[in-house]
Coordinates of C-alpha atoms in Angstrom, one line a residue:
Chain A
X1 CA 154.1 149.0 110.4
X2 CA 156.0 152.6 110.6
X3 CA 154.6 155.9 110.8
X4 CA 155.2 157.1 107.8
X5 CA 152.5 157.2 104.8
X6 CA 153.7 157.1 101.7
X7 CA 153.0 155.5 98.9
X8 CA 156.2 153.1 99.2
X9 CA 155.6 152.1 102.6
X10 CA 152.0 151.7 101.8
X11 CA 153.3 148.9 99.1
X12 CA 155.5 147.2 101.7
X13 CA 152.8 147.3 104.0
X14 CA 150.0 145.6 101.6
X15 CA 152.7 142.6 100.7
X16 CA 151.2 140.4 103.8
X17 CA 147.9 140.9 102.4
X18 CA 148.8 140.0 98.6
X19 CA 149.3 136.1 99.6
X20 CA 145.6 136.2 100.7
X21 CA 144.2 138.3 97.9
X22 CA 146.1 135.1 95.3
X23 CA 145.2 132.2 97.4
X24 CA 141.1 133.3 97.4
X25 CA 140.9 135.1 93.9
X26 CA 142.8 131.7 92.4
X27 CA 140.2 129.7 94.6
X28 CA 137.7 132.0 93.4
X29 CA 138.8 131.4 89.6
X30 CA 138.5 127.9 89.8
X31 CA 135.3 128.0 91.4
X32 CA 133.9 130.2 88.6
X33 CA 134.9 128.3 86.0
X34 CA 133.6 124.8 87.5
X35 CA 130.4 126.8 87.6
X36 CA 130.4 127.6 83.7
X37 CA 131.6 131.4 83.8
X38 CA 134.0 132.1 81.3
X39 CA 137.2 133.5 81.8
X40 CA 136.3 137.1 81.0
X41 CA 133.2 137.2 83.3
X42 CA 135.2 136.1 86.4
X43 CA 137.3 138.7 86.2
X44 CA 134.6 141.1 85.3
X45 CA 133.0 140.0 88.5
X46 CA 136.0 140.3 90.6
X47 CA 136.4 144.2 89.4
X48 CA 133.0 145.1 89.4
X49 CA 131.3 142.7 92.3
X50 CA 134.7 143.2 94.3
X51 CA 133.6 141.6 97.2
X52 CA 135.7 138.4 98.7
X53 CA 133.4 135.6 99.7
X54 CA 130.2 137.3 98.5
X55 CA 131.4 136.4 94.9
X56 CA 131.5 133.0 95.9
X57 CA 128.3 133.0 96.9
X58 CA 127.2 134.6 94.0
X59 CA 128.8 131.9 91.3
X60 CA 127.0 129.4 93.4
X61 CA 123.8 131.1 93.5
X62 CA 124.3 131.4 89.5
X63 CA 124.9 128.0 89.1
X64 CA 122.2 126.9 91.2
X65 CA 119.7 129.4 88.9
X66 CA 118.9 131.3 91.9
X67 CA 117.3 134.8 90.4
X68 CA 119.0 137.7 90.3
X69 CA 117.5 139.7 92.9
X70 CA 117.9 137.0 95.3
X71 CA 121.4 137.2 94.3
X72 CA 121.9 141.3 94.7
X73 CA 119.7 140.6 98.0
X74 CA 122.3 138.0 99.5
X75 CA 125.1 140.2 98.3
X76 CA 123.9 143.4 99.8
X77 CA 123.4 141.7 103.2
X78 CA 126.6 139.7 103.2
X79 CA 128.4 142.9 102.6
X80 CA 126.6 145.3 104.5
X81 CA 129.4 144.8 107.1
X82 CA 131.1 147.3 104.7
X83 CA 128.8 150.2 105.9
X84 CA 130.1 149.3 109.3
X85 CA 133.6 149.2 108.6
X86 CA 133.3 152.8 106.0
X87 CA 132.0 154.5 108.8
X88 CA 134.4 153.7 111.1
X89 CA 137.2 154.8 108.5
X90 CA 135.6 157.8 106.9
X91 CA 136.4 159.7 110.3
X92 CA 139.9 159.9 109.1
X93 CA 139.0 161.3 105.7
X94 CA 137.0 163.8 106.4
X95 CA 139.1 166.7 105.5
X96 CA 139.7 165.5 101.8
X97 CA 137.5 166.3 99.5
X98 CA 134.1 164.0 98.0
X99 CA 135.7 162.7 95.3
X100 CA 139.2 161.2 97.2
X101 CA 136.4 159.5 99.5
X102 CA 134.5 158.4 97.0
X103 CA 137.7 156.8 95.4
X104 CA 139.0 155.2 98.9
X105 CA 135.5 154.2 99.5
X106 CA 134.7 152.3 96.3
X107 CA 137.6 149.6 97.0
X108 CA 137.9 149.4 100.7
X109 CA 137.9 146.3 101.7
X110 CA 138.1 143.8 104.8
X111 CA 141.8 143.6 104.5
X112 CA 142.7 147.3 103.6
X113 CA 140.3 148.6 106.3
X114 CA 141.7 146.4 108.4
X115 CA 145.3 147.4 107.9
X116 CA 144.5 151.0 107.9
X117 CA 143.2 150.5 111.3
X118 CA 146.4 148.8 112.6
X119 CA 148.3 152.0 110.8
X120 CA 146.6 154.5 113.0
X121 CA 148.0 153.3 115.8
X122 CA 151.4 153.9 114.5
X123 CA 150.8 157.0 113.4
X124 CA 148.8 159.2 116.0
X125 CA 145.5 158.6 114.3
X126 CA 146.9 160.0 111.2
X127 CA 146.0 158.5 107.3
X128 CA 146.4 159.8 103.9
X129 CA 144.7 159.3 100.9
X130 CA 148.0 158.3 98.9
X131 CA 148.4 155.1 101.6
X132 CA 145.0 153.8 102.0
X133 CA 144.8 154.7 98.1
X134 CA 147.9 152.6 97.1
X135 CA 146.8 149.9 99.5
X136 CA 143.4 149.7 97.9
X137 CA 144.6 149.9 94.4
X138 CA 147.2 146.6 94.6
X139 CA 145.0 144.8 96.1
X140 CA 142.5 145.4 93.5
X141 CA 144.8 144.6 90.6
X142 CA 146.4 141.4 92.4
X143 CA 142.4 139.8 93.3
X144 CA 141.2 140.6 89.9
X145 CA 144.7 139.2 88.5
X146 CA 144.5 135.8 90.7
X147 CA 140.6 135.2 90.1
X148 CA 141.8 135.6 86.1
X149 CA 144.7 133.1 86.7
X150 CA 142.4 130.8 88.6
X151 CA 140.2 130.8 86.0
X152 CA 142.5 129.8 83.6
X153 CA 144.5 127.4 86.3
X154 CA 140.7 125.6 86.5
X155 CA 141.0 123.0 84.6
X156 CA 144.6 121.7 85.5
X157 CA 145.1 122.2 89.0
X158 CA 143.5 119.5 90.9
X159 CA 144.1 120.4 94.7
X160 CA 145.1 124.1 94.9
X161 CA 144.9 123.6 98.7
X162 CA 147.6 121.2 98.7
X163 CA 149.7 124.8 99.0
X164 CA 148.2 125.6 102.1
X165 CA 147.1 128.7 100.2
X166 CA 143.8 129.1 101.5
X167 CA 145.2 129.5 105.0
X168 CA 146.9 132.9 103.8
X169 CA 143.9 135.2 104.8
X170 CA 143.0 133.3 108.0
X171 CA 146.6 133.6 109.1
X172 CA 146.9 137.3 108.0
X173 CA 143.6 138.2 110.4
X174 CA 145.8 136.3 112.8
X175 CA 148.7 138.8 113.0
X176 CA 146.2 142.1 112.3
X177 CA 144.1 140.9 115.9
X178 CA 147.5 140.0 117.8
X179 CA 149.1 144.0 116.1
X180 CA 145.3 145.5 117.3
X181 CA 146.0 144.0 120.7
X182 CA 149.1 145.5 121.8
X183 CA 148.5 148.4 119.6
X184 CA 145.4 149.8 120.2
X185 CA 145.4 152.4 123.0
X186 CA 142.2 153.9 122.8
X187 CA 140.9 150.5 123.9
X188 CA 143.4 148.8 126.1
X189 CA 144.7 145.5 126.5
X190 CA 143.1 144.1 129.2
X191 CA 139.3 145.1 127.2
X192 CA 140.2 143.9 123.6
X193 CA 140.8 140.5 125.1
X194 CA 137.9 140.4 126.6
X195 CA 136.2 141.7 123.6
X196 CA 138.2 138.5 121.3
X197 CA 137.1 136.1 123.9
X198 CA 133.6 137.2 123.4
X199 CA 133.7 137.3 120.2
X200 CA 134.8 133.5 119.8
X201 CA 132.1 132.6 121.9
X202 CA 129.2 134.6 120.0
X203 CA 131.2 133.0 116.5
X204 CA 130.4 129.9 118.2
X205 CA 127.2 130.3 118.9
X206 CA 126.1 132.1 115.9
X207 CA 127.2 129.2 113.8
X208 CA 124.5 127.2 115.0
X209 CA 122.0 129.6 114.3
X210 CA 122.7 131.9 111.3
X211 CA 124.6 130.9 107.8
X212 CA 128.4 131.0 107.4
X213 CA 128.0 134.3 105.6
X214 CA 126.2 136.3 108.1
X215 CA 127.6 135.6 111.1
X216 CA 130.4 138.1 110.8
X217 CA 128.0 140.5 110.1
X218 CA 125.9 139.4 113.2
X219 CA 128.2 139.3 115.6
X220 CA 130.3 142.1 115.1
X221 CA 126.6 144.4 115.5
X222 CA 126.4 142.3 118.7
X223 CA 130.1 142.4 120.3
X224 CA 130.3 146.3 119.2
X225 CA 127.0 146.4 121.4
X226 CA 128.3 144.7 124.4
X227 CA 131.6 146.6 124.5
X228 CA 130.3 149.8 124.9
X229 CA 128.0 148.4 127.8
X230 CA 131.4 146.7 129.6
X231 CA 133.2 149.7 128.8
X232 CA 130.4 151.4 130.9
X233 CA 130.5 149.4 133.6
X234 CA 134.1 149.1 134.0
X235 CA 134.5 153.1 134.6
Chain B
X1 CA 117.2 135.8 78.6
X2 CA 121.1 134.1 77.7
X3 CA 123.0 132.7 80.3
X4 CA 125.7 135.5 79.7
X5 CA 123.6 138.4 80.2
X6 CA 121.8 136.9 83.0
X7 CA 125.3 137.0 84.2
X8 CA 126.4 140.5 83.5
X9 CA 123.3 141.7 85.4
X10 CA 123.9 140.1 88.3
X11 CA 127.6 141.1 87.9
X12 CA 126.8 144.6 87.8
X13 CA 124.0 144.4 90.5
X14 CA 126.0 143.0 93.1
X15 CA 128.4 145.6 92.3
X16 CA 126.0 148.6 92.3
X17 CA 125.0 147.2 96.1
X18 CA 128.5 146.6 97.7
X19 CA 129.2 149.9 96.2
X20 CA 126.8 151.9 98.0
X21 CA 127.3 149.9 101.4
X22 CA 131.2 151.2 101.1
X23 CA 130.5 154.4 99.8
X24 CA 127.1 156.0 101.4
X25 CA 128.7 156.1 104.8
X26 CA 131.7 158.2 103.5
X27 CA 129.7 160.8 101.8
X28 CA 127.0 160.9 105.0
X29 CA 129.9 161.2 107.5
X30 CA 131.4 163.9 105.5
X31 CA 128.5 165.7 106.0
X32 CA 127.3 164.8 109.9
X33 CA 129.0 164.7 113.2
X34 CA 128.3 161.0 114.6
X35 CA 127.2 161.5 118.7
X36 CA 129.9 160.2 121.1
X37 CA 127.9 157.0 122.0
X38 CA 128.1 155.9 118.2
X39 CA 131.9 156.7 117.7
X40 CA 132.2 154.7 120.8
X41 CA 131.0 151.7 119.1
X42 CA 132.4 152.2 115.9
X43 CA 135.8 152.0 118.0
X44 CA 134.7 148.2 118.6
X45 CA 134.6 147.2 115.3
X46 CA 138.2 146.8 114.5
X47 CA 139.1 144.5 116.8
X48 CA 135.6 142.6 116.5
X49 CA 135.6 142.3 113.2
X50 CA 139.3 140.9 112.7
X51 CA 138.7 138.5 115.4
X52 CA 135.8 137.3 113.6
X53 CA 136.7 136.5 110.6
X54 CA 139.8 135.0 112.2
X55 CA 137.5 132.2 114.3
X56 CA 134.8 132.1 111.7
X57 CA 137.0 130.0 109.9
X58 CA 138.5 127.7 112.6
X59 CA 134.8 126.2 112.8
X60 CA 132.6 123.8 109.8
X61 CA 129.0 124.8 110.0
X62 CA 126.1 122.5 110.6
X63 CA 123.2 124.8 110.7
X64 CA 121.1 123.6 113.4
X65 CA 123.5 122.0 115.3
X66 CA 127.0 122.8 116.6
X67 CA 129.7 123.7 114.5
X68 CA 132.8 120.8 114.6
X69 CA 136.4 122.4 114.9
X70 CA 138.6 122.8 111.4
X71 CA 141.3 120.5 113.1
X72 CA 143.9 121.7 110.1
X73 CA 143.6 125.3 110.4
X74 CA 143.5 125.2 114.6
X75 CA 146.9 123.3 114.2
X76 CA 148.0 126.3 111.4
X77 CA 146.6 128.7 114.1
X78 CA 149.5 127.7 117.0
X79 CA 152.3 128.5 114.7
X80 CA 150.4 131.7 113.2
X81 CA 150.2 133.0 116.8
X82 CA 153.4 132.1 118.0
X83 CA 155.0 133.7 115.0
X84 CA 152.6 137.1 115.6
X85 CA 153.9 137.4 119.2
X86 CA 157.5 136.9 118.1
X87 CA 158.3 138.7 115.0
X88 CA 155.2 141.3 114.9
X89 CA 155.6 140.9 111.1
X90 CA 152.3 140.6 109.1
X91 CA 154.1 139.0 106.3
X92 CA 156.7 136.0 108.7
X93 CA 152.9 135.6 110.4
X94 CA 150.9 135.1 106.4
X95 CA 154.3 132.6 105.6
X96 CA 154.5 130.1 108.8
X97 CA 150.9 130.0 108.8
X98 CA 150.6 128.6 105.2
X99 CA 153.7 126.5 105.2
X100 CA 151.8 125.0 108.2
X101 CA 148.8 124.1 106.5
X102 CA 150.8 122.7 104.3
X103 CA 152.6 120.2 106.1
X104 CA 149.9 119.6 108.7
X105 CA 148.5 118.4 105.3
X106 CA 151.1 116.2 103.7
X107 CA 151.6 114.9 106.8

């Protein structure tokens, strides 16, 4: 990451996150297809629905002729994590106008809102539409290109995972907690380890209790929580 | 109803929802100052969040009972970090941890 925010440096900076965005949207493909979609509405879900693993639930939901309004309804909470992560964003934009937030909002995702907040800490707390912009827009051609490819891909490859592909996106979180960690002044060091160990024990724990696709959600309301309270006690 | 409409509405409801989730909170922000207690604990979220959906997928859920450890992808995960401390780089960190995977599994 570098301070400056550009348009180039904004493509050099998305390239980690491409490899995830292919890996998932050819999963994604496949997946879609197996479950009788048709090339054209895959990707017509991947650029309208935009929404990582809530398509997946989706397709399955279809498959297994869940109604549609159980279908928004599962959607909507699965991704409600995205009001969390807009608001904590939006304070950067708020000197651009309605429409360039509207435009950032609409295709923010966990990935670009995750390495826009790595960027601010390179750059005094400083974005610009044209960076998170660019970031946003590649990776919404490359999913809805690799969801299209996987589509296609669905009937001849047999074991996409033999390319370790699927690891691409848990690896990339990797490196974006280990860049927050040393990066991240406004929290420290010493608290956001604390706050990852906590969080690995609430993952834990909410496994047992809540499904796969909530339990980000969940504990991320939860951990925010409990931070604020140790940060108070700590001072 | 056909199977392919039935599709296309869902399609487009999912996508009217996750829509609003990402874009409501831009245009209320733009328009109200959030107290000092909330901005507080939106700074919590980055780091919470990544780590998250990092260990969320180290695990295999059994509802109802504990989840069992992804034994693959905690092997990928030693490299992963190693590389993140060393090199910083987003993209060596995305490339050792797949090549990992890989060989963990052809071994």
């Amino acid at each position: 990451m570098n301070t400056a925010l550009t348009k180039s440096v904004a493509l050099r900076e998305t390239l980690p996150t491409v490899f995830g965005y292919i890996g998932i949207g050819i999963a994604f493909g496949v997946l879609g297809h197996a479950a009788g979609l048709s090339l054209g509405l895959v990707v017509l879900m991947s650029l309208i629905t935009y929404a990582g693993s809530a398509q997946f639930v989706a397709v399955s939901m279809l498959a297994g002729g869940s109604s549609i309004l159980s279908i928004i309804l599962a959607v909507f909470l699965i991704n409600s994590r995205f009001i969390l992560m807009s608001m904590s964003v939006a304070q950067y934009f708020k000197k651009e106008s309605t429409m360039k937030n509207i435009v950032l909002a609409s295709l923010l995702t966990d990935e670009s809102y995750a390495l826009a907040m790595n960027k601010v800490n390179y750059t005094q707390g400083q974005l610009s539409f044209e960076w998170l912009n660019t970031v946003n827009l590649i990776s919404y051609g490359i999913w809805a290109g690799a969801s299209g490819l996987g589509a296609w891909l669905g009937t001849t490859i047999r074991h996409p995972e033999a390319l370790g592909l699927d690891f691409a996106l848990v690896a990339m979180f990797i490196g974006l907690v280990y860049l927050q960690l040393i990066s991240d002044r406004q929290l420290g060091y010493g608290l956001q380890l604390v706050m990852i160990g906590l969080t690995l024990v609430l993952v834990y724990g909410a496994l047992i209790f809540i499904p796969k696709n909530f339990v980000v959600l969940v504990v991320t309301l939860l951990a925010c929580g409990i931070g604020v309270l140790l940060k108070h006690v700590r001072n | 109803m056909s199977e392919t409409s039935r599709v296309i509405l869902t399609i487009f409801g999912t996508g009217l929802v996750t829509w609003l989730s990402r874009v409501l909170p831009f245009a209320v922000l733009k328009k109200i100052r959030l107290p000092k207690i909330v901005l507080e604990y939106l700074s919590f979220v980055p780091i919470v969040s990544m780590s998250a959906l990092w260990f969320d997928n180290l695990f295999i859920q059994h509802l109802g009972q504990v989840p069992t450890v992804n034994v693959d992808y905690l092997l990928a995960t030693f490299p992963a970090v190693v590389t993140a401390v060393m090199t910083k780089s987003l993209l060596a960190v995305v490339l050792v941890g797949m090549a990992a995977l890989a060989l963990i599994r052809y071994l």
